[in-house]
Amino acid sequence: MNAVKLVAVFAENKPGQTARVTRILAHANLNIRWVTIASVGAFGVMKFLVDNAQLAYEALKHEGYVTTLLEVLAVEVSDQPGALHAVAECLAFHQINLENTSGFVANQRAILVLEVSDLARAREILQQQNLRVLTREEMLTL
Amino acid sequence: MNVFDHRHELMPRGELEQLQLERLQALLARLKRHVRRYREKLAGLNVESVADLARLPFTTPEEMAESFPYGFFACPMREIIRLHTTLGPQGKPLVIGHTRNDLSQWGRLAARQLAASGVTANDVIQVCFGGGAYGSAGYLFGAQVLEASVIAEEPAHADYQIAMLRNYRPTVLITTPTMALELAEVIEQRRLDPQSLQLRTVLLSRPVDRETRDRLAAGLSAPVQCNFGLGEILDPGLCVACPAGTFHLHEDQFLAEVQNGELVLTTLCREALPLLRYQTRVACELVQGKCACGRSGVQIVPGPRLDGRLRVKETPFYETQIAEVLAHTRAAGQPFTLKVSERHIVVSLELSEALFADTVWFVENLKRQIESDFLARLNLVAEVRFVNPRSQAVPDETGGPTLSPPETGRPLIQS
Ligand SMILES: [Zn+2]
């Protein structure tokens, strides 16, 4: 199964940074499907889901950005209250650390993006709970 | 004009030059006899006049650092009763030894400065150097010589110092420019009346510009004088700052020359660590003539450091020391640039892929660790900023949001 990959970029918190990064991705003909940005004081980390993570990684690196690729789990949950709680509780029960979570709704489908310490085990556990873990291809054709 | 040591401070020129020559000849004899490094360099050299000094070899800070710790000492260790350290070239430490005579001489030389500032046995002195600044020792010796009262307490926080100024009613404040500015700021913020303090004089540990001096004189409601000294030679006690703001060299104790714009000093009387034509790495001009205060003789007009020494607040350091601190961290070897201002230093450090884990917390923790290393190793409050390797070459774009999500055409929720 192809895991969903995000591109993480280190960015200084100064005017025009987001625009510069997204311009680089646009010039590489990459489509941004989803983004999350966390910033603390003078800097931040942007994470992108794009149609070709490897290409995005190389384009950003070429422009001098410190960039890494990371694998995440994309889980489809029912679009109703308590969905995230159920997933979090299930992972906590199996002592899997949830490092970062975000989510979005697309075409009436609620998707959680999970960054966890042990990806393979987390996937197994979630699948045992009859939750749908999306492949890279599925995620890009939502 | 207040003079502590009339005989030496106001000595007629001819007599002074004779005294200098005798002391210089005695110095050469001591160096040849007791310091191996000088014995070789000085073989066959003698002086007939003070002008012959120009034929003698120099001593460099680098030589002193190489001979660390005691290579230049001219006394056996049992005669040395005090060791101070000072910052040497590229941050290497230098050890300055003192015999009993050196210390009492230091006290008398510092007393010349205090007396010139009008300090007498009737004064109460508050000495505040704050953490990290060295150099209060000489003032304490000087105050003791004059039998002035010294408050033996040095609170770090400006609030406590102001409380002390109000409770103990000192008439003299000896402090660093950083501390003095902080005090003046707090006094202004609290709307305290500086005239209600009893200060008659403020002595600063190092030179500041005219504007700062005037600002402090107004903020603390007292005349302000600056000291100029060098850790390797004597600090304070090299010269006397008169009310006109001129630095008058103690010519009975030190010979000053300027070589290629650099101040070169010879210690005439020091026992433990005599130095011949020491290249100070400080730019300088020497002026001869009569000052408004009535003193004549050599005046020192110090300029900037010539060896890249930097300073934030009262902490001196070199760029090589920054690299050394970084070498002990996970950011070892990463290129960096420095932005140093009077009270602040920013270390912009290039991030690398190997250092970057994909969370802000990771980068934030790394930043904190490195900042605490700067404090622990150099006593430097530095701000670390990570930058992308090439971003320094890319100009900042103006306008536009900083870090904000771009349009992706989808609703975005974050938990
Ligand atoms: Zn003068």
Coordinates of C-alpha atoms and ligand atoms in Angstrom, one line a residue:
Chain A
M1 CA 0.0 0.0 0.0
N2 CA 1.3 3.4 -1.0
A3 CA 1.5 5.7 2.1
V4 CA 0.4 9.3 1.8
K5 CA 3.4 11.6 1.7
L6 CA 3.5 15.3 2.7
V7 CA 6.3 17.8 1.9
A8 CA 7.4 19.7 5.0
V9 CA 9.1 23.0 4.4
F10 CA 11.0 25.2 6.9
A11 CA 10.1 28.9 6.4
E12 CA 11.1 32.1 8.1
N13 CA 8.2 34.1 9.3
K14 CA 8.6 37.1 7.1
P15 CA 6.5 38.8 4.4
G16 CA 6.0 36.9 1.2
Q17 CA 7.2 33.5 2.4
T18 CA 4.0 31.6 1.8
A19 CA 3.7 33.3 -1.6
R20 CA 7.3 32.3 -2.5
V21 CA 6.8 28.7 -1.6
T22 CA 3.5 28.3 -3.4
R23 CA 5.0 30.0 -6.4
I24 CA 7.8 27.5 -6.6
L25 CA 5.2 24.7 -6.4
A26 CA 3.1 26.3 -9.1
H27 CA 6.1 26.7 -11.4
A28 CA 6.7 23.0 -11.0
N29 CA 3.1 22.4 -12.2
L30 CA 2.2 20.9 -8.8
N31 CA -1.3 21.1 -7.5
I32 CA -1.7 21.8 -3.8
R33 CA -4.5 19.6 -2.5
W34 CA -4.2 20.5 1.1
V35 CA -1.9 22.5 3.4
T36 CA -1.2 23.0 7.1
I37 CA 1.0 25.7 8.6
A38 CA 2.3 25.8 12.1
S39 CA 4.4 28.8 13.2
V40 CA 6.2 29.8 16.3
G41 CA 7.6 33.3 16.5
A42 CA 10.2 33.8 13.9
F43 CA 9.6 30.7 11.8
G44 CA 7.1 28.1 10.8
V45 CA 6.7 24.7 9.1
M46 CA 4.4 24.3 6.2
K47 CA 3.2 20.9 5.1
F48 CA 1.7 20.3 1.7
L49 CA -0.2 17.5 0.1
V50 CA 0.6 17.7 -3.6
D51 CA 0.1 15.4 -6.5
N52 CA 3.8 14.6 -6.7
A53 CA 5.6 14.9 -3.4
Q54 CA 9.0 13.9 -4.7
L55 CA 8.9 16.6 -7.4
A56 CA 7.8 19.2 -4.8
Y57 CA 10.7 18.2 -2.5
E58 CA 13.2 18.6 -5.3
A59 CA 11.8 21.9 -6.5
L60 CA 11.9 23.5 -3.0
K61 CA 15.3 22.1 -2.2
H62 CA 16.6 23.5 -5.5
E63 CA 15.4 27.0 -4.4
G64 CA 17.3 26.7 -1.1
Y65 CA 14.5 25.6 1.2
V66 CA 15.1 23.1 3.9
T67 CA 12.6 20.4 3.1
T68 CA 11.7 16.9 4.1
L69 CA 9.2 14.3 3.1
L70 CA 7.1 12.6 5.7
E71 CA 4.6 9.7 5.6
V72 CA 1.2 10.2 7.2
L73 CA -2.0 8.2 7.6
A74 CA -5.1 9.5 5.9
V75 CA -8.2 8.1 7.5
E76 CA -11.7 8.5 6.4
V77 CA -14.1 8.9 9.2
S78 CA -17.8 9.6 9.4
D79 CA -18.5 13.3 9.3
Q80 CA -20.1 13.5 12.7
P81 CA -19.2 14.5 16.3
G82 CA -16.8 12.2 18.1
A83 CA -15.1 10.8 15.0
L84 CA -11.7 12.2 15.9
H85 CA -12.1 11.2 19.5
A86 CA -12.7 7.6 18.6
V87 CA -9.6 7.4 16.5
A88 CA -7.4 9.1 19.1
E89 CA -8.7 6.8 21.9
C90 CA -8.1 3.8 19.8
L91 CA -4.5 4.8 19.1
A92 CA -3.9 5.8 22.7
F93 CA -5.2 2.4 23.9
H94 CA -2.5 0.8 21.8
Q95 CA 0.1 3.3 23.1
I96 CA 0.7 4.9 19.7
N97 CA 1.7 8.5 20.0
L98 CA -0.2 11.0 17.9
E99 CA 2.2 13.7 17.0
N100 CA 0.1 15.9 14.8
T101 CA -3.4 15.7 13.5
S102 CA -5.4 17.8 11.1
G103 CA -8.4 17.2 9.0
F104 CA -10.6 18.4 6.3
V105 CA -13.9 17.7 4.5
A106 CA -14.0 17.1 0.8
N107 CA -17.0 16.1 -1.2
Q108 CA -18.9 15.2 1.9
R109 CA -16.0 12.9 3.0
A110 CA -14.2 13.7 6.3
I111 CA -10.5 12.9 6.2
L112 CA -8.2 12.9 9.2
V113 CA -4.4 13.3 8.5
L114 CA -2.4 11.6 11.3
E115 CA 1.3 11.9 12.0
V116 CA 2.2 9.0 14.2
S117 CA 5.3 7.4 15.5
D118 CA 4.7 3.8 14.3
L119 CA 2.9 4.2 10.9
A120 CA 2.6 0.5 10.1
R121 CA 1.1 -0.5 13.4
A122 CA -1.2 2.4 13.5
R123 CA -2.5 1.5 10.1
E124 CA -3.1 -2.1 11.2
I125 CA -5.0 -1.0 14.3
L126 CA -7.2 1.4 12.5
Q127 CA -8.0 -1.1 9.8
Q128 CA -9.0 -3.6 12.5
Q129 CA -11.5 -1.0 13.7
N130 CA -13.0 -1.0 10.2
L131 CA -11.7 2.5 9.4
R132 CA -10.7 3.2 5.9
V133 CA -7.1 4.2 5.5
L134 CA -6.6 5.9 2.1
T135 CA -3.8 5.1 -0.3
R136 CA -1.8 7.9 -1.9
E137 CA -3.8 7.5 -5.1
E138 CA -7.2 7.6 -3.3
M139 CA -6.1 10.7 -1.4
L140 CA -5.2 12.5 -4.6
T141 CA -8.5 11.8 -6.3
L142 CA -10.9 12.8 -3.6
Chain B
M1 CA 41.8 69.7 40.4
N2 CA 41.7 66.8 42.9
V3 CA 45.0 65.0 43.0
F4 CA 45.8 61.9 45.1
D5 CA 49.5 61.5 44.4
H6 CA 51.0 65.0 43.9
R7 CA 54.5 63.8 43.5
H8 CA 53.8 61.4 40.7
E9 CA 50.8 62.9 39.0
L10 CA 52.2 66.4 38.8
M11 CA 55.9 65.6 38.4
P12 CA 57.9 68.1 36.3
R13 CA 58.6 66.8 32.8
G14 CA 62.4 66.4 33.2
E15 CA 62.2 64.6 36.5
L16 CA 59.4 62.3 35.1
E17 CA 61.6 61.4 32.1
Q18 CA 64.5 60.5 34.4
L19 CA 62.2 58.4 36.5
Q20 CA 60.8 56.7 33.4
L21 CA 64.3 55.9 32.1
E22 CA 65.4 54.4 35.5
R23 CA 62.3 52.3 35.7
L24 CA 62.6 51.2 32.1
Q25 CA 66.2 50.1 32.6
A26 CA 65.2 48.2 35.8
L27 CA 62.3 46.6 33.8
L28 CA 64.7 45.3 31.1
A29 CA 67.0 43.9 33.8
R30 CA 64.1 42.1 35.5
L31 CA 62.7 40.8 32.2
K32 CA 66.2 39.5 31.1
R33 CA 66.7 37.8 34.5
H34 CA 63.2 36.3 35.1
V35 CA 61.3 35.8 31.9
R36 CA 62.7 33.2 29.5
R37 CA 60.8 34.6 26.5
Y38 CA 62.2 38.0 27.0
R39 CA 65.7 36.8 27.8
E40 CA 66.2 35.6 24.2
K41 CA 64.5 38.6 22.6
L42 CA 66.4 41.2 24.7
A43 CA 69.9 39.7 24.5
G44 CA 72.4 42.5 24.0
L45 CA 69.7 45.3 24.1
N46 CA 70.0 48.2 26.4
V47 CA 68.4 51.7 26.6
E48 CA 70.2 55.0 27.1
S49 CA 67.0 57.1 26.9
V50 CA 63.2 56.5 26.8
A51 CA 63.3 57.1 23.1
D52 CA 65.4 53.9 22.8
L53 CA 62.2 52.1 23.6
A54 CA 61.5 52.1 19.9
R55 CA 64.4 49.7 19.3
L56 CA 63.0 47.1 21.7
P57 CA 60.8 44.1 20.6
F58 CA 57.0 44.1 20.8
T59 CA 54.9 41.7 22.9
T60 CA 51.7 40.4 21.3
P61 CA 48.4 39.1 22.8
E62 CA 49.0 35.9 20.8
E63 CA 52.3 35.3 22.5
M64 CA 50.7 35.8 25.9
A65 CA 47.9 33.3 24.9
E66 CA 50.6 30.8 23.7
S67 CA 52.3 31.0 27.1
F68 CA 49.1 30.4 29.0
P69 CA 48.8 30.4 31.9
Y70 CA 52.0 31.6 33.6
G71 CA 54.7 31.8 30.8
F72 CA 55.1 35.6 31.1
F73 CA 55.2 35.7 34.9
A74 CA 58.4 37.3 36.3
C75 CA 57.9 36.0 39.8
P76 CA 57.8 32.6 41.4
M77 CA 54.3 31.5 42.2
R78 CA 54.7 31.9 46.0
E79 CA 55.1 35.7 45.5
I80 CA 51.9 35.9 43.5
I81 CA 48.8 36.4 45.7
R82 CA 46.1 37.1 43.1
L83 CA 45.2 35.7 39.8
H84 CA 42.7 37.4 37.5
T85 CA 41.7 36.3 34.0
T86 CA 40.9 38.5 31.1
L87 CA 39.7 37.8 27.6
G88 CA 42.6 37.3 25.2
P89 CA 42.8 37.0 21.4
Q90 CA 39.9 35.1 19.8
G91 CA 38.4 34.5 23.2
K92 CA 41.4 32.6 24.7
P93 CA 41.9 33.4 28.4
L94 CA 44.9 35.3 29.7
V95 CA 45.9 35.0 33.3
I96 CA 47.0 38.2 35.0
G97 CA 49.0 37.7 38.2
H98 CA 49.6 40.2 41.0
T99 CA 52.1 40.3 43.8
R100 CA 51.3 42.0 47.1
N101 CA 53.0 45.2 45.8
D102 CA 51.1 45.0 42.5
L103 CA 47.8 44.9 44.4
S104 CA 48.7 47.8 46.7
Q105 CA 49.9 49.8 43.6
W106 CA 46.7 49.0 41.9
G107 CA 44.8 50.4 44.8
R108 CA 46.8 53.6 44.7
L109 CA 46.3 54.0 40.9
A110 CA 42.6 53.4 41.2
A111 CA 42.6 55.9 44.1
R112 CA 44.0 58.5 41.7
Q113 CA 40.9 58.1 39.6
L114 CA 38.5 58.2 42.5
A115 CA 40.2 61.2 44.0
A116 CA 40.1 63.0 40.6
S117 CA 36.3 62.3 40.7
G118 CA 36.1 64.0 44.0
V119 CA 35.8 60.9 46.2
T120 CA 37.0 61.3 49.8
A121 CA 36.8 59.3 53.0
N122 CA 33.4 60.9 53.6
D123 CA 31.8 59.2 50.6
V124 CA 29.7 56.1 50.5
I125 CA 30.3 54.1 47.3
Q126 CA 27.9 51.7 45.6
V127 CA 29.7 49.4 43.2
C128 CA 27.4 47.5 40.7
F129 CA 29.0 45.6 37.9
G130 CA 26.2 43.1 37.4
G131 CA 26.8 39.5 36.4
G132 CA 29.5 38.8 33.9
A133 CA 31.4 42.1 33.9
Y134 CA 34.8 41.8 35.5
G135 CA 36.7 44.6 37.0
S136 CA 35.2 45.8 40.2
A137 CA 38.3 44.6 42.1
G138 CA 40.4 47.6 41.3
Y139 CA 37.7 50.1 42.4
L140 CA 37.4 48.3 45.8
F141 CA 41.2 48.5 46.3
G142 CA 41.1 52.2 45.4
A143 CA 38.2 53.0 47.7
Q144 CA 40.0 51.2 50.5
V145 CA 43.1 53.4 50.0
L146 CA 40.9 56.5 50.3
E147 CA 39.0 55.0 53.2
A148 CA 35.7 55.7 51.6
S149 CA 32.8 53.4 52.6
V150 CA 32.0 50.7 50.1
I151 CA 28.6 48.9 50.2
A152 CA 29.6 45.3 50.1
E153 CA 26.5 44.1 48.3
E154 CA 25.9 43.9 44.6
P155 CA 22.3 43.1 43.7
A156 CA 21.7 42.1 40.1
H157 CA 18.3 43.6 39.6
A158 CA 17.8 47.3 38.9
D159 CA 14.9 47.5 41.4
Y160 CA 17.1 46.4 44.2
Q161 CA 19.9 48.7 43.2
I162 CA 17.5 51.6 43.2
A163 CA 16.3 50.5 46.6
M164 CA 19.9 50.6 47.7
L165 CA 20.5 54.0 46.3
R166 CA 17.5 55.3 48.2
N167 CA 18.3 53.4 51.5
Y168 CA 22.0 53.6 51.8
R169 CA 22.2 57.1 50.2
P170 CA 25.6 56.4 48.5
T171 CA 27.3 59.5 47.1
V172 CA 29.3 57.7 44.4
L173 CA 28.0 55.0 42.0
I174 CA 30.6 52.9 40.1
T175 CA 28.9 50.8 37.5
T176 CA 28.8 49.7 33.8
P177 CA 27.2 51.8 31.1
T178 CA 24.6 49.0 30.6
M179 CA 23.6 49.0 34.2
A180 CA 23.7 52.8 34.4
L181 CA 21.3 53.1 31.4
E182 CA 19.0 50.5 33.0
L183 CA 18.9 52.5 36.2
A184 CA 18.2 55.7 34.4
E185 CA 15.4 54.0 32.5
V186 CA 13.8 52.5 35.6
I187 CA 14.1 55.9 37.5
E188 CA 12.3 57.5 34.6
Q189 CA 9.6 54.9 34.3
R190 CA 8.8 55.0 38.0
R191 CA 8.8 58.8 37.8
L192 CA 11.4 58.9 40.6
D193 CA 13.2 62.2 41.1
P194 CA 16.9 61.5 40.4
Q195 CA 17.8 64.6 42.5
S196 CA 16.4 62.9 45.5
L197 CA 19.3 60.4 45.3
Q198 CA 22.4 61.8 46.9
L199 CA 24.7 61.0 44.0
R200 CA 27.6 63.4 43.6
T201 CA 29.5 61.4 40.9
V202 CA 29.0 58.4 38.6
L203 CA 31.9 56.4 37.3
L204 CA 31.5 54.2 34.3
S205 CA 33.7 51.1 33.7
R206 CA 34.3 51.9 30.0
P207 CA 34.1 54.8 27.6
V208 CA 30.7 55.8 26.2
D209 CA 30.0 58.5 23.6
R210 CA 29.2 62.1 24.6
E211 CA 25.5 61.7 24.0
T212 CA 25.2 58.7 26.3
R213 CA 27.3 60.4 29.0
D214 CA 25.0 63.5 28.9
R215 CA 21.9 61.3 29.0
L216 CA 23.2 59.4 32.0
A217 CA 24.2 62.7 33.8
A218 CA 20.7 63.9 33.4
G219 CA 19.0 60.6 34.2
L220 CA 21.0 60.1 37.4
S221 CA 21.4 63.8 38.2
A222 CA 25.2 63.6 38.7
P223 CA 28.3 64.2 36.7
V224 CA 29.4 61.1 34.8
Q225 CA 33.0 60.0 34.1
C226 CA 34.3 57.1 32.1
N227 CA 37.2 54.8 32.7
F228 CA 39.5 53.5 30.0
G229 CA 41.5 50.4 30.9
L230 CA 42.8 47.1 29.5
G231 CA 42.4 43.8 31.3
E232 CA 46.0 42.8 30.4
I233 CA 47.5 46.0 31.6
L234 CA 45.3 47.4 34.3
D235 CA 41.6 48.2 34.5
P236 CA 41.0 50.6 36.2
G237 CA 44.3 52.3 37.0
L238 CA 45.8 52.9 33.6
C239 CA 44.8 56.5 33.4
V240 CA 42.7 59.1 35.1
A241 CA 39.6 60.5 33.5
C242 CA 39.3 64.2 34.5
P243 CA 36.0 66.2 34.6
A244 CA 36.8 67.4 31.1
G245 CA 36.5 63.8 30.0
T246 CA 40.1 63.4 29.0
F247 CA 42.1 60.2 29.8
H248 CA 45.4 61.2 31.3
L249 CA 47.9 58.3 31.3
H250 CA 49.8 57.5 34.5
E251 CA 53.1 58.2 32.9
D252 CA 55.2 57.3 35.9
Q253 CA 53.7 53.7 35.6
F254 CA 53.2 53.2 31.9
L255 CA 54.8 54.2 28.6
A256 CA 52.4 54.6 25.7
E257 CA 53.2 54.6 22.0
V258 CA 51.1 54.4 18.9
Q259 CA 52.3 52.0 16.1
N260 CA 50.2 51.9 12.9
G261 CA 47.3 53.4 14.8
E262 CA 47.5 50.8 17.6
L263 CA 48.0 51.6 21.3
V264 CA 51.2 50.0 22.5
L265 CA 51.9 49.9 26.3
T266 CA 54.8 49.2 28.5
T267 CA 54.3 48.5 32.2
L268 CA 57.2 50.1 34.2
C269 CA 56.5 48.9 37.7
R270 CA 54.5 45.7 37.6
E271 CA 56.2 42.8 39.3
A272 CA 54.2 39.7 38.5
L273 CA 53.5 40.3 34.9
P274 CA 55.6 43.1 33.4
L275 CA 54.9 43.6 29.7
L276 CA 57.2 45.3 27.2
R277 CA 55.7 47.2 24.2
Y278 CA 52.4 45.2 24.5
Q279 CA 50.3 45.6 21.4
T280 CA 46.8 46.2 22.8
R281 CA 44.7 45.7 19.6
V282 CA 43.0 49.0 20.4
A283 CA 43.1 51.9 18.0
C284 CA 44.3 55.0 19.7
E285 CA 45.6 58.5 19.3
L286 CA 48.0 60.1 21.8
V287 CA 47.8 63.8 22.4
Q288 CA 50.4 65.9 24.3
G289 CA 49.4 69.2 25.9
K290 CA 47.6 71.0 28.6
C291 CA 44.0 70.0 29.4
A292 CA 41.2 72.2 30.7
C293 CA 41.6 70.4 34.1
G294 CA 45.1 71.7 34.5
R295 CA 46.9 68.4 33.9
S296 CA 49.6 68.2 31.2
G297 CA 51.3 65.2 29.7
V298 CA 50.1 62.3 27.5
Q299 CA 46.4 62.0 26.8
I300 CA 44.9 58.8 25.5
V301 CA 42.1 59.0 22.9
P302 CA 41.0 55.4 22.5
G303 CA 39.3 54.2 19.3
P304 CA 37.7 50.9 18.3
R305 CA 39.1 47.4 18.7
L306 CA 41.4 46.3 15.9
D307 CA 41.0 42.5 16.3
G308 CA 37.3 42.0 15.7
R309 CA 36.4 41.8 19.3
L310 CA 32.6 42.4 19.7
R311 CA 30.5 43.3 22.7
V312 CA 26.9 43.0 23.7
K313 CA 26.0 44.9 26.9
E314 CA 29.2 44.2 29.0
T315 CA 30.1 40.9 27.5
P316 CA 33.1 40.9 25.1
F317 CA 33.4 38.0 22.7
Y318 CA 34.8 37.0 19.3
E319 CA 33.1 35.5 16.3
T320 CA 35.3 32.4 16.7
Q321 CA 33.8 31.8 20.2
I322 CA 30.3 31.8 18.6
A323 CA 31.5 29.1 16.2
E324 CA 33.0 27.2 19.1
V325 CA 29.7 27.2 21.1
L326 CA 27.9 26.0 18.0
A327 CA 30.5 23.2 17.5
H328 CA 29.2 21.7 20.7
T329 CA 25.6 21.6 19.5
R330 CA 23.8 19.6 16.9
A331 CA 24.1 22.6 14.6
A332 CA 27.9 22.2 14.5
G333 CA 29.5 23.4 11.3
Q334 CA 26.4 25.2 10.0
P335 CA 27.1 28.6 8.4
F336 CA 26.0 31.6 10.5
T337 CA 25.9 35.3 10.4
L338 CA 25.9 37.7 13.4
K339 CA 23.9 40.9 13.9
V340 CA 25.3 42.7 16.9
S341 CA 23.9 45.8 18.5
E342 CA 24.5 47.6 21.8
R343 CA 22.2 45.3 23.8
H344 CA 21.3 42.5 21.5
I345 CA 22.9 39.8 19.4
V346 CA 21.1 37.7 16.7
V347 CA 22.8 34.6 15.4
S348 CA 21.2 33.6 12.1
L349 CA 22.0 30.0 11.6
E350 CA 21.4 28.0 8.5
L351 CA 19.2 25.0 9.0
S352 CA 20.0 21.8 7.2
E353 CA 17.9 18.9 6.2
A354 CA 19.7 16.7 8.7
L355 CA 18.7 19.1 11.5
F356 CA 15.2 19.6 10.3
A357 CA 12.5 17.3 11.7
D358 CA 9.2 18.3 10.3
T359 CA 7.7 20.0 13.4
V360 CA 8.0 23.5 14.7
W361 CA 8.5 22.1 18.2
F362 CA 11.6 20.3 17.1
V363 CA 13.1 23.4 15.6
E364 CA 12.0 25.5 18.6
N365 CA 13.7 23.1 21.0
L366 CA 16.9 23.1 19.0
K367 CA 16.8 27.0 19.1
R368 CA 16.3 27.0 22.9
Q369 CA 19.1 24.5 23.5
I370 CA 21.6 26.6 21.5
E371 CA 20.5 29.8 23.1
S372 CA 21.0 28.3 26.6
D373 CA 24.5 27.1 25.5
F374 CA 25.4 30.7 24.6
L375 CA 24.3 31.8 28.0
A376 CA 26.1 29.0 29.8
R377 CA 29.4 29.1 27.9
L378 CA 29.8 32.7 27.0
N379 CA 27.4 34.4 29.4
L380 CA 25.8 35.8 26.3
V381 CA 22.0 36.3 25.9
A382 CA 21.8 35.6 22.2
E383 CA 18.8 35.1 20.0
V384 CA 19.1 32.2 17.5
R385 CA 17.2 32.5 14.2
F386 CA 17.1 29.6 11.8
V387 CA 17.2 30.5 8.2
N388 CA 17.0 28.6 5.0
P389 CA 20.5 28.3 3.4
R390 CA 19.9 30.6 0.5
S391 CA 17.4 33.0 2.0
Q392 CA 20.0 35.5 3.0
A393 CA 20.7 36.0 -0.7
V394 CA 17.0 36.4 -1.5
P395 CA 15.7 39.9 -0.6
D396 CA 12.6 40.1 1.6
E397 CA 9.5 40.6 -0.4
T398 CA 7.4 43.4 1.0
G399 CA 3.7 43.2 1.5
G400 CA 1.7 40.0 1.4
P401 CA 0.9 37.8 4.4
T402 CA 3.7 36.2 6.4
L403 CA 3.0 32.6 7.1
S404 CA -0.7 32.1 6.3
P405 CA -2.4 29.3 4.4
P406 CA -2.7 29.8 0.6
E407 CA -5.9 29.3 -1.3
T408 CA -6.4 25.6 -1.9
G409 CA -10.1 25.8 -2.9
R410 CA -11.2 23.5 -0.1
P411 CA -12.5 24.2 3.3
L412 CA -9.8 23.7 5.9
I413 CA -10.4 22.5 9.3
Q414 CA -7.7 21.9 11.8
S415 CA -8.0 20.1 15.1
Ligands
ZN1 ZN 42.0 66.8 32.0

